[in-house]
Amino acid sequence: NAGVTQTPKFQVLKTGQSMTLQCAQDMNHNSMYWYRQDPGMGLRLIYYSASEGTTDKGEVPNGYNVSRLNKREFSLRLESAAPSQTSVYFCASSEEGATYEQYFGPGTRLTVT
Amino acid sequence: GESVGLHLPTLSVQEGDNSIINCAYSNSASDYFIWYKQESGKGPQFIIDIRSNMDKRQGQRVTVLLNKTVKHLSLQIAATQPGDSAVYFCAENGPGGFKTIFGAGTRLFVKA
């Protein structure tokens, strides 16, 4: 079991460029999440998908879009990157909702110049 | 909005001693609390959780205490080892069951 995988590991974008962060889990979990972590801070929820076919906004959704492609995959898209989106992005999954243990991927370090 | 905070940003302990990491939460409606460990360059890793109908829960070398009266959560690590060096986050489950709110984290240093 690979658990939760994320690609890419690192990315540098120029302001205004777009990109998609990929996430996949092989644990047959229903719920998936995208978080961002800024230096010296905890994680903040961007979007989540309670189950396949549904997505909802978290605490900081502005500037992002998501797609729950199937039960395994949940992608995060930045349509027009801004320096304020420089952060480390983590994907996570859980069996059923956030009242179950969340398993995190290794993260994507994104820098927007 | 609700927030989860930590009393100390860093904690330094001697190898073999017990560690106590504290956390305050503000949402009295939260009913699920979690401690995560994050090592440098990695994603958070679940340590232990507790639900609001409990005061104490024990795992392997770790104990979580919940005091709902003063909205306080603590993580106790017994016989701290060098491998315990990491940032520890407390988190609470917000309304709706899908929105977890993380605290800023406490960095634990273990001195050999």
PDB file of C-alpha atoms in Angstrom:
ATOM      1  CA  ASN A   1       0.000   0.000   0.000  1.00  0.00           C
ATOM      2  CA  ALA A   2       1.392   3.371  -1.009  1.00  0.00           C
ATOM      3  CA  GLY A   3      -1.172   5.226   1.113  1.00  0.00           C
ATOM      4  CA  VAL A   4      -1.622   8.792  -0.148  1.00  0.00           C
ATOM      5  CA  THR A   5       0.579   9.936  -3.005  1.00  0.00           C
ATOM      6  CA  GLN A   6       0.988  13.465  -4.354  1.00  0.00           C
ATOM      7  CA  THR A   7       2.579  14.871  -7.476  1.00  0.00           C
ATOM      8  CA  PRO A   8       4.608  16.920  -8.030  1.00  0.00           C
ATOM      9  CA  LYS A   9       6.821  17.184  -4.942  1.00  0.00           C
ATOM     10  CA  PHE A  10       8.068  20.658  -5.861  1.00  0.00           C
ATOM     11  CA  GLN A  11       6.833  23.319  -8.269  1.00  0.00           C
ATOM     12  CA  VAL A  12       7.759  26.893  -9.095  1.00  0.00           C
ATOM     13  CA  LEU A  13       5.205  29.018 -10.926  1.00  0.00           C
ATOM     14  CA  LYS A  14       5.135  32.564 -12.175  1.00  0.00           C
ATOM     15  CA  THR A  15       2.246  34.796 -11.134  1.00  0.00           C
ATOM     16  CA  GLY A  16      -0.746  34.105 -13.349  1.00  0.00           C
ATOM     17  CA  GLN A  17       0.270  30.612 -14.387  1.00  0.00           C
ATOM     18  CA  SER A  18      -2.006  27.663 -13.723  1.00  0.00           C
ATOM     19  CA  MET A  19      -1.334  24.159 -12.515  1.00  0.00           C
ATOM     20  CA  THR A  20      -2.997  21.088 -11.063  1.00  0.00           C
ATOM     21  CA  LEU A  21      -1.815  19.194  -8.032  1.00  0.00           C
ATOM     22  CA  GLN A  22      -2.597  15.506  -8.149  1.00  0.00           C
ATOM     23  CA  CYS A  23      -3.516  13.259  -5.239  1.00  0.00           C
ATOM     24  CA  ALA A  24      -4.374   9.574  -5.104  1.00  0.00           C
ATOM     25  CA  GLN A  25      -5.099   7.116  -2.291  1.00  0.00           C
ATOM     26  CA  ASP A  26      -5.223   3.345  -2.369  1.00  0.00           C
ATOM     27  CA  MET A  27      -6.988   2.732   0.937  1.00  0.00           C
ATOM     28  CA  ASN A  28     -10.535   2.757  -0.484  1.00  0.00           C
ATOM     29  CA  HIS A  29     -11.350   5.812   1.617  1.00  0.00           C
ATOM     30  CA  ASN A  30     -14.508   7.755   0.974  1.00  0.00           C
ATOM     31  CA  SER A  31     -13.362  11.211   2.088  1.00  0.00           C
ATOM     32  CA  MET A  32     -10.472  13.281   0.774  1.00  0.00           C
ATOM     33  CA  TYR A  33      -9.079  16.691   1.679  1.00  0.00           C
ATOM     34  CA  TRP A  34      -6.726  19.417   0.513  1.00  0.00           C
ATOM     35  CA  TYR A  35      -4.851  21.530   3.052  1.00  0.00           C
ATOM     36  CA  ARG A  36      -2.235  24.237   2.852  1.00  0.00           C
ATOM     37  CA  GLN A  37       0.469  24.823   5.432  1.00  0.00           C
ATOM     38  CA  ASP A  38       2.244  28.149   5.674  1.00  0.00           C
ATOM     39  CA  PRO A  39       5.536  28.541   7.582  1.00  0.00           C
ATOM     40  CA  GLY A  40       5.131  28.221  11.330  1.00  0.00           C
ATOM     41  CA  MET A  41       1.425  27.530  11.069  1.00  0.00           C
ATOM     42  CA  GLY A  42      -0.947  24.657  11.250  1.00  0.00           C
ATOM     43  CA  LEU A  43      -2.836  23.258   8.308  1.00  0.00           C
ATOM     44  CA  ARG A  44      -5.838  25.034   6.842  1.00  0.00           C
ATOM     45  CA  LEU A  45      -8.513  23.220   4.923  1.00  0.00           C
ATOM     46  CA  ILE A  46      -8.968  24.376   1.329  1.00  0.00           C
ATOM     47  CA  TYR A  47     -11.558  21.928  -0.006  1.00  0.00           C
ATOM     48  CA  TYR A  48     -12.830  18.510   0.876  1.00  0.00           C
ATOM     49  CA  SER A  49     -14.748  15.723  -0.763  1.00  0.00           C
ATOM     50  CA  ALA A  50     -17.001  13.830   1.596  1.00  0.00           C
ATOM     51  CA  SER A  51     -17.516  11.080  -0.943  1.00  0.00           C
ATOM     52  CA  GLU A  52     -17.078  10.406  -4.638  1.00  0.00           C
ATOM     53  CA  GLY A  53     -19.057  12.938  -6.632  1.00  0.00           C
ATOM     54  CA  THR A  54     -19.173  15.645  -3.949  1.00  0.00           C
ATOM     55  CA  THR A  55     -16.905  18.553  -3.094  1.00  0.00           C
ATOM     56  CA  ASP A  56     -17.240  21.401  -0.598  1.00  0.00           C
ATOM     57  CA  LYS A  57     -15.360  24.488   0.449  1.00  0.00           C
ATOM     58  CA  GLY A  58     -13.175  24.546   3.496  1.00  0.00           C
ATOM     59  CA  GLU A  59     -11.669  27.453   5.387  1.00  0.00           C
ATOM     60  CA  VAL A  60      -9.601  29.016   2.561  1.00  0.00           C
ATOM     61  CA  PRO A  61     -11.097  28.060  -0.857  1.00  0.00           C
ATOM     62  CA  ASN A  62     -10.544  31.307  -2.768  1.00  0.00           C
ATOM     63  CA  GLY A  63      -8.272  30.914  -5.789  1.00  0.00           C
ATOM     64  CA  TYR A  64      -8.635  27.131  -5.938  1.00  0.00           C
ATOM     65  CA  ASN A  65     -10.819  24.555  -7.615  1.00  0.00           C
ATOM     66  CA  VAL A  66     -11.016  20.818  -7.037  1.00  0.00           C
ATOM     67  CA  SER A  67     -12.141  17.712  -8.868  1.00  0.00           C
ATOM     68  CA  ARG A  68     -12.959  14.348  -7.347  1.00  0.00           C
ATOM     69  CA  LEU A  69     -12.101  12.354 -10.430  1.00  0.00           C
ATOM     70  CA  ASN A  70     -13.067   9.006  -8.918  1.00  0.00           C
ATOM     71  CA  LYS A  71     -12.902   7.383  -5.491  1.00  0.00           C
ATOM     72  CA  ARG A  72      -9.100   7.265  -5.594  1.00  0.00           C
ATOM     73  CA  GLU A  73      -8.189  10.670  -6.997  1.00  0.00           C
ATOM     74  CA  PHE A  74      -8.745  14.243  -5.851  1.00  0.00           C
ATOM     75  CA  SER A  75      -7.022  17.084  -7.683  1.00  0.00           C
ATOM     76  CA  LEU A  76      -6.466  20.720  -6.740  1.00  0.00           C
ATOM     77  CA  ARG A  77      -6.218  23.383  -9.435  1.00  0.00           C
ATOM     78  CA  LEU A  78      -4.793  26.874  -9.261  1.00  0.00           C
ATOM     79  CA  GLU A  79      -6.213  28.772 -12.220  1.00  0.00           C
ATOM     80  CA  SER A  80      -4.108  31.927 -11.855  1.00  0.00           C
ATOM     81  CA  ALA A  81      -1.382  31.525  -9.272  1.00  0.00           C
ATOM     82  CA  ALA A  82      -0.573  34.368  -6.880  1.00  0.00           C
ATOM     83  CA  PRO A  83       2.417  34.815  -4.527  1.00  0.00           C
ATOM     84  CA  SER A  84       0.014  34.424  -1.596  1.00  0.00           C
ATOM     85  CA  GLN A  85      -0.475  30.823  -2.699  1.00  0.00           C
ATOM     86  CA  THR A  86       3.149  29.977  -1.977  1.00  0.00           C
ATOM     87  CA  SER A  87       2.788  27.180   0.536  1.00  0.00           C
ATOM     88  CA  VAL A  88       3.091  23.469   1.152  1.00  0.00           C
ATOM     89  CA  TYR A  89      -0.002  21.589   0.041  1.00  0.00           C
ATOM     90  CA  PHE A  90      -1.106  18.361   1.665  1.00  0.00           C
ATOM     91  CA  CYS A  91      -3.695  15.928   0.506  1.00  0.00           C
ATOM     92  CA  ALA A  92      -5.347  13.598   3.010  1.00  0.00           C
ATOM     93  CA  SER A  93      -7.953  10.886   3.066  1.00  0.00           C
ATOM     94  CA  SER A  94     -10.114   9.252   5.701  1.00  0.00           C
ATOM     95  CA  GLU A  95     -12.498   6.369   5.833  1.00  0.00           C
ATOM     96  CA  GLU A  96     -15.633   8.444   6.329  1.00  0.00           C
ATOM     97  CA  GLY A  97     -15.426  12.054   7.362  1.00  0.00           C
ATOM     98  CA  ALA A  98     -13.013  13.947   9.587  1.00  0.00           C
ATOM     99  CA  THR A  99     -14.058  12.080  12.730  1.00  0.00           C
ATOM    100  CA  TYR A 100     -11.905   9.268  11.479  1.00  0.00           C
ATOM    101  CA  GLU A 101      -8.121   9.274  11.297  1.00  0.00           C
ATOM    102  CA  GLN A 102      -6.822  11.239   8.324  1.00  0.00           C
ATOM    103  CA  TYR A 103      -3.873   9.893   6.363  1.00  0.00           C
ATOM    104  CA  PHE A 104      -1.668  12.535   4.781  1.00  0.00           C
ATOM    105  CA  GLY A 105       0.462  12.552   1.677  1.00  0.00           C
ATOM    106  CA  PRO A 106       4.066  13.808   1.625  1.00  0.00           C
ATOM    107  CA  GLY A 107       3.106  17.274   0.384  1.00  0.00           C
ATOM    108  CA  THR A 108       3.803  19.528  -2.597  1.00  0.00           C
ATOM    109  CA  ARG A 109       5.996  22.553  -2.004  1.00  0.00           C
ATOM    110  CA  LEU A 110       4.767  25.347  -4.283  1.00  0.00           C
ATOM    111  CA  THR A 111       6.496  28.663  -4.836  1.00  0.00           C
ATOM    112  CA  VAL A 112       4.832  31.424  -6.827  1.00  0.00           C
ATOM    113  CA  THR A 113       7.135  34.238  -7.944  1.00  0.00           C
TER     114      THR A 113
ATOM    115  CA  GLY B   1     -14.326  31.933  14.207  1.00  0.00           C
ATOM    116  CA  GLU B   2     -13.199  29.038  16.315  1.00  0.00           C
ATOM    117  CA  SER B   3      -9.510  28.459  16.794  1.00  0.00           C
ATOM    118  CA  VAL B   4      -7.210  25.933  18.315  1.00  0.00           C
ATOM    119  CA  GLY B   5      -4.114  27.268  19.985  1.00  0.00           C
ATOM    120  CA  LEU B   6      -1.083  26.003  21.802  1.00  0.00           C
ATOM    121  CA  HIS B   7       0.447  27.305  25.013  1.00  0.00           C
ATOM    122  CA  LEU B   8       4.109  26.842  24.035  1.00  0.00           C
ATOM    123  CA  PRO B   9       5.712  27.034  20.602  1.00  0.00           C
ATOM    124  CA  THR B  10       8.764  24.917  21.591  1.00  0.00           C
ATOM    125  CA  LEU B  11       9.474  22.299  24.204  1.00  0.00           C
ATOM    126  CA  SER B  12      12.871  20.828  25.031  1.00  0.00           C
ATOM    127  CA  VAL B  13      13.130  17.646  27.105  1.00  0.00           C
ATOM    128  CA  GLN B  14      15.833  15.209  28.096  1.00  0.00           C
ATOM    129  CA  GLU B  15      15.757  11.769  26.561  1.00  0.00           C
ATOM    130  CA  GLY B  16      13.902   9.420  28.874  1.00  0.00           C
ATOM    131  CA  ASP B  17      11.830  12.150  30.512  1.00  0.00           C
ATOM    132  CA  ASN B  18       8.101  12.538  30.040  1.00  0.00           C
ATOM    133  CA  SER B  19       6.813  15.291  27.720  1.00  0.00           C
ATOM    134  CA  ILE B  20       3.586  17.207  28.065  1.00  0.00           C
ATOM    135  CA  ILE B  21       2.264  19.293  25.197  1.00  0.00           C
ATOM    136  CA  ASN B  22      -0.734  21.494  25.879  1.00  0.00           C
ATOM    137  CA  CYS B  23      -3.466  22.874  23.689  1.00  0.00           C
ATOM    138  CA  ALA B  24      -6.462  25.160  24.185  1.00  0.00           C
ATOM    139  CA  TYR B  25      -9.528  25.043  22.018  1.00  0.00           C
ATOM    140  CA  SER B  26     -12.369  27.520  21.814  1.00  0.00           C
ATOM    141  CA  ASN B  27     -15.255  25.719  20.148  1.00  0.00           C
ATOM    142  CA  SER B  28     -17.317  24.085  22.873  1.00  0.00           C
ATOM    143  CA  ALA B  29     -19.314  22.287  20.156  1.00  0.00           C
ATOM    144  CA  SER B  30     -16.285  20.311  18.929  1.00  0.00           C
ATOM    145  CA  ASP B  31     -16.616  16.661  19.758  1.00  0.00           C
ATOM    146  CA  TYR B  32     -13.516  15.067  18.306  1.00  0.00           C
ATOM    147  CA  PHE B  33      -9.891  15.961  19.003  1.00  0.00           C
ATOM    148  CA  ILE B  34      -6.740  14.650  17.423  1.00  0.00           C
ATOM    149  CA  TRP B  35      -2.997  14.887  17.923  1.00  0.00           C
ATOM    150  CA  TYR B  36      -0.738  14.714  14.889  1.00  0.00           C
ATOM    151  CA  LYS B  37       3.045  14.460  14.655  1.00  0.00           C
ATOM    152  CA  GLN B  38       4.887  16.059  11.755  1.00  0.00           C
ATOM    153  CA  GLU B  39       8.515  15.330  11.048  1.00  0.00           C
ATOM    154  CA  SER B  40      10.553  17.637   8.881  1.00  0.00           C
ATOM    155  CA  GLY B  41       9.624  17.373   5.213  1.00  0.00           C
ATOM    156  CA  LYS B  42       6.761  14.963   5.798  1.00  0.00           C
ATOM    157  CA  GLY B  43       3.006  15.065   6.113  1.00  0.00           C
ATOM    158  CA  PRO B  44       1.292  14.931   9.517  1.00  0.00           C
ATOM    159  CA  GLN B  45       0.915  11.514  11.070  1.00  0.00           C
ATOM    160  CA  PHE B  46      -1.951  10.551  13.365  1.00  0.00           C
ATOM    161  CA  ILE B  47      -0.905   9.845  16.952  1.00  0.00           C
ATOM    162  CA  ILE B  48      -4.043   9.543  19.023  1.00  0.00           C
ATOM    163  CA  ASP B  49      -7.567  10.870  19.172  1.00  0.00           C
ATOM    164  CA  ILE B  50     -10.260  11.385  21.774  1.00  0.00           C
ATOM    165  CA  ARG B  51     -13.960  12.053  21.619  1.00  0.00           C
ATOM    166  CA  SER B  52     -15.753  14.508  23.847  1.00  0.00           C
ATOM    167  CA  ASN B  53     -17.463  11.787  25.878  1.00  0.00           C
ATOM    168  CA  MET B  54     -14.067  10.735  27.241  1.00  0.00           C
ATOM    169  CA  ASP B  55     -11.568  12.421  29.577  1.00  0.00           C
ATOM    170  CA  LYS B  56      -8.538  10.270  28.902  1.00  0.00           C
ATOM    171  CA  ARG B  57      -7.277   7.890  26.292  1.00  0.00           C
ATOM    172  CA  GLN B  58      -4.050   5.940  26.239  1.00  0.00           C
ATOM    173  CA  GLY B  59      -1.980   4.596  23.402  1.00  0.00           C
ATOM    174  CA  GLN B  60       1.497   3.220  23.158  1.00  0.00           C
ATOM    175  CA  ARG B  61       3.629   5.647  25.248  1.00  0.00           C
ATOM    176  CA  VAL B  62       1.102   8.422  24.630  1.00  0.00           C
ATOM    177  CA  THR B  63      -1.865   9.648  26.625  1.00  0.00           C
ATOM    178  CA  VAL B  64      -4.348  12.340  25.665  1.00  0.00           C
ATOM    179  CA  LEU B  65      -6.293  14.196  28.331  1.00  0.00           C
ATOM    180  CA  LEU B  66      -9.372  16.267  27.633  1.00  0.00           C
ATOM    181  CA  ASN B  67     -10.736  18.826  30.071  1.00  0.00           C
ATOM    182  CA  LYS B  68     -13.964  20.146  28.627  1.00  0.00           C
ATOM    183  CA  THR B  69     -14.574  22.486  31.550  1.00  0.00           C
ATOM    184  CA  VAL B  70     -11.586  24.657  30.643  1.00  0.00           C
ATOM    185  CA  LYS B  71     -11.414  23.583  26.977  1.00  0.00           C
ATOM    186  CA  HIS B  72      -7.952  22.110  27.324  1.00  0.00           C
ATOM    187  CA  LEU B  73      -6.269  19.202  25.626  1.00  0.00           C
ATOM    188  CA  SER B  74      -2.878  17.705  26.429  1.00  0.00           C
ATOM    189  CA  LEU B  75      -0.595  15.075  24.963  1.00  0.00           C
ATOM    190  CA  GLN B  76       1.689  13.177  27.282  1.00  0.00           C
ATOM    191  CA  ILE B  77       4.604  11.210  25.854  1.00  0.00           C
ATOM    192  CA  ALA B  78       6.249   8.772  28.227  1.00  0.00           C
ATOM    193  CA  ALA B  79       9.989   8.093  28.153  1.00  0.00           C
ATOM    194  CA  THR B  80      10.610  10.549  25.328  1.00  0.00           C
ATOM    195  CA  GLN B  81      12.997   9.312  22.666  1.00  0.00           C
ATOM    196  CA  PRO B  82      15.055  11.141  20.013  1.00  0.00           C
ATOM    197  CA  GLY B  83      12.616   9.824  17.402  1.00  0.00           C
ATOM    198  CA  ASP B  84       9.865  11.825  19.090  1.00  0.00           C
ATOM    199  CA  SER B  85      11.483  15.079  17.957  1.00  0.00           C
ATOM    200  CA  ALA B  86       8.940  16.709  15.668  1.00  0.00           C
ATOM    201  CA  VAL B  87       6.195  19.310  15.538  1.00  0.00           C
ATOM    202  CA  TYR B  88       3.008  18.250  17.277  1.00  0.00           C
ATOM    203  CA  PHE B  89      -0.373  19.622  16.273  1.00  0.00           C
ATOM    204  CA  CYS B  90      -3.614  19.422  18.124  1.00  0.00           C
ATOM    205  CA  ALA B  91      -6.723  19.578  15.999  1.00  0.00           C
ATOM    206  CA  GLU B  92     -10.455  19.702  16.580  1.00  0.00           C
ATOM    207  CA  ASN B  93     -13.268  18.611  14.419  1.00  0.00           C
ATOM    208  CA  GLY B  94     -15.405  21.556  13.506  1.00  0.00           C
ATOM    209  CA  PRO B  95     -19.137  21.626  12.799  1.00  0.00           C
ATOM    210  CA  GLY B  96     -20.349  19.335  10.044  1.00  0.00           C
ATOM    211  CA  GLY B  97     -17.910  16.537  10.669  1.00  0.00           C
ATOM    212  CA  PHE B  98     -15.548  17.270   7.768  1.00  0.00           C
ATOM    213  CA  LYS B  99     -13.762  20.456   8.771  1.00  0.00           C
ATOM    214  CA  THR B 100     -10.773  19.881  10.997  1.00  0.00           C
ATOM    215  CA  ILE B 101      -9.169  22.950  12.580  1.00  0.00           C
ATOM    216  CA  PHE B 102      -5.461  22.683  13.360  1.00  0.00           C
ATOM    217  CA  GLY B 103      -3.463  24.562  15.944  1.00  0.00           C
ATOM    218  CA  ALA B 104      -0.167  26.235  15.054  1.00  0.00           C
ATOM    219  CA  GLY B 105       1.983  23.401  16.483  1.00  0.00           C
ATOM    220  CA  THR B 106       4.599  22.822  19.188  1.00  0.00           C
ATOM    221  CA  ARG B 107       8.113  21.819  18.262  1.00  0.00           C
ATOM    222  CA  LEU B 108       9.495  19.144  20.558  1.00  0.00           C
ATOM    223  CA  PHE B 109      13.267  18.842  20.920  1.00  0.00           C
ATOM    224  CA  VAL B 110      14.663  15.756  22.612  1.00  0.00           C
ATOM    225  CA  LYS B 111      18.154  16.130  24.058  1.00  0.00           C
ATOM    226  CA  ALA B 112      20.314  13.038  24.205  1.00  0.00           C
TER     227      ALA B 112
END
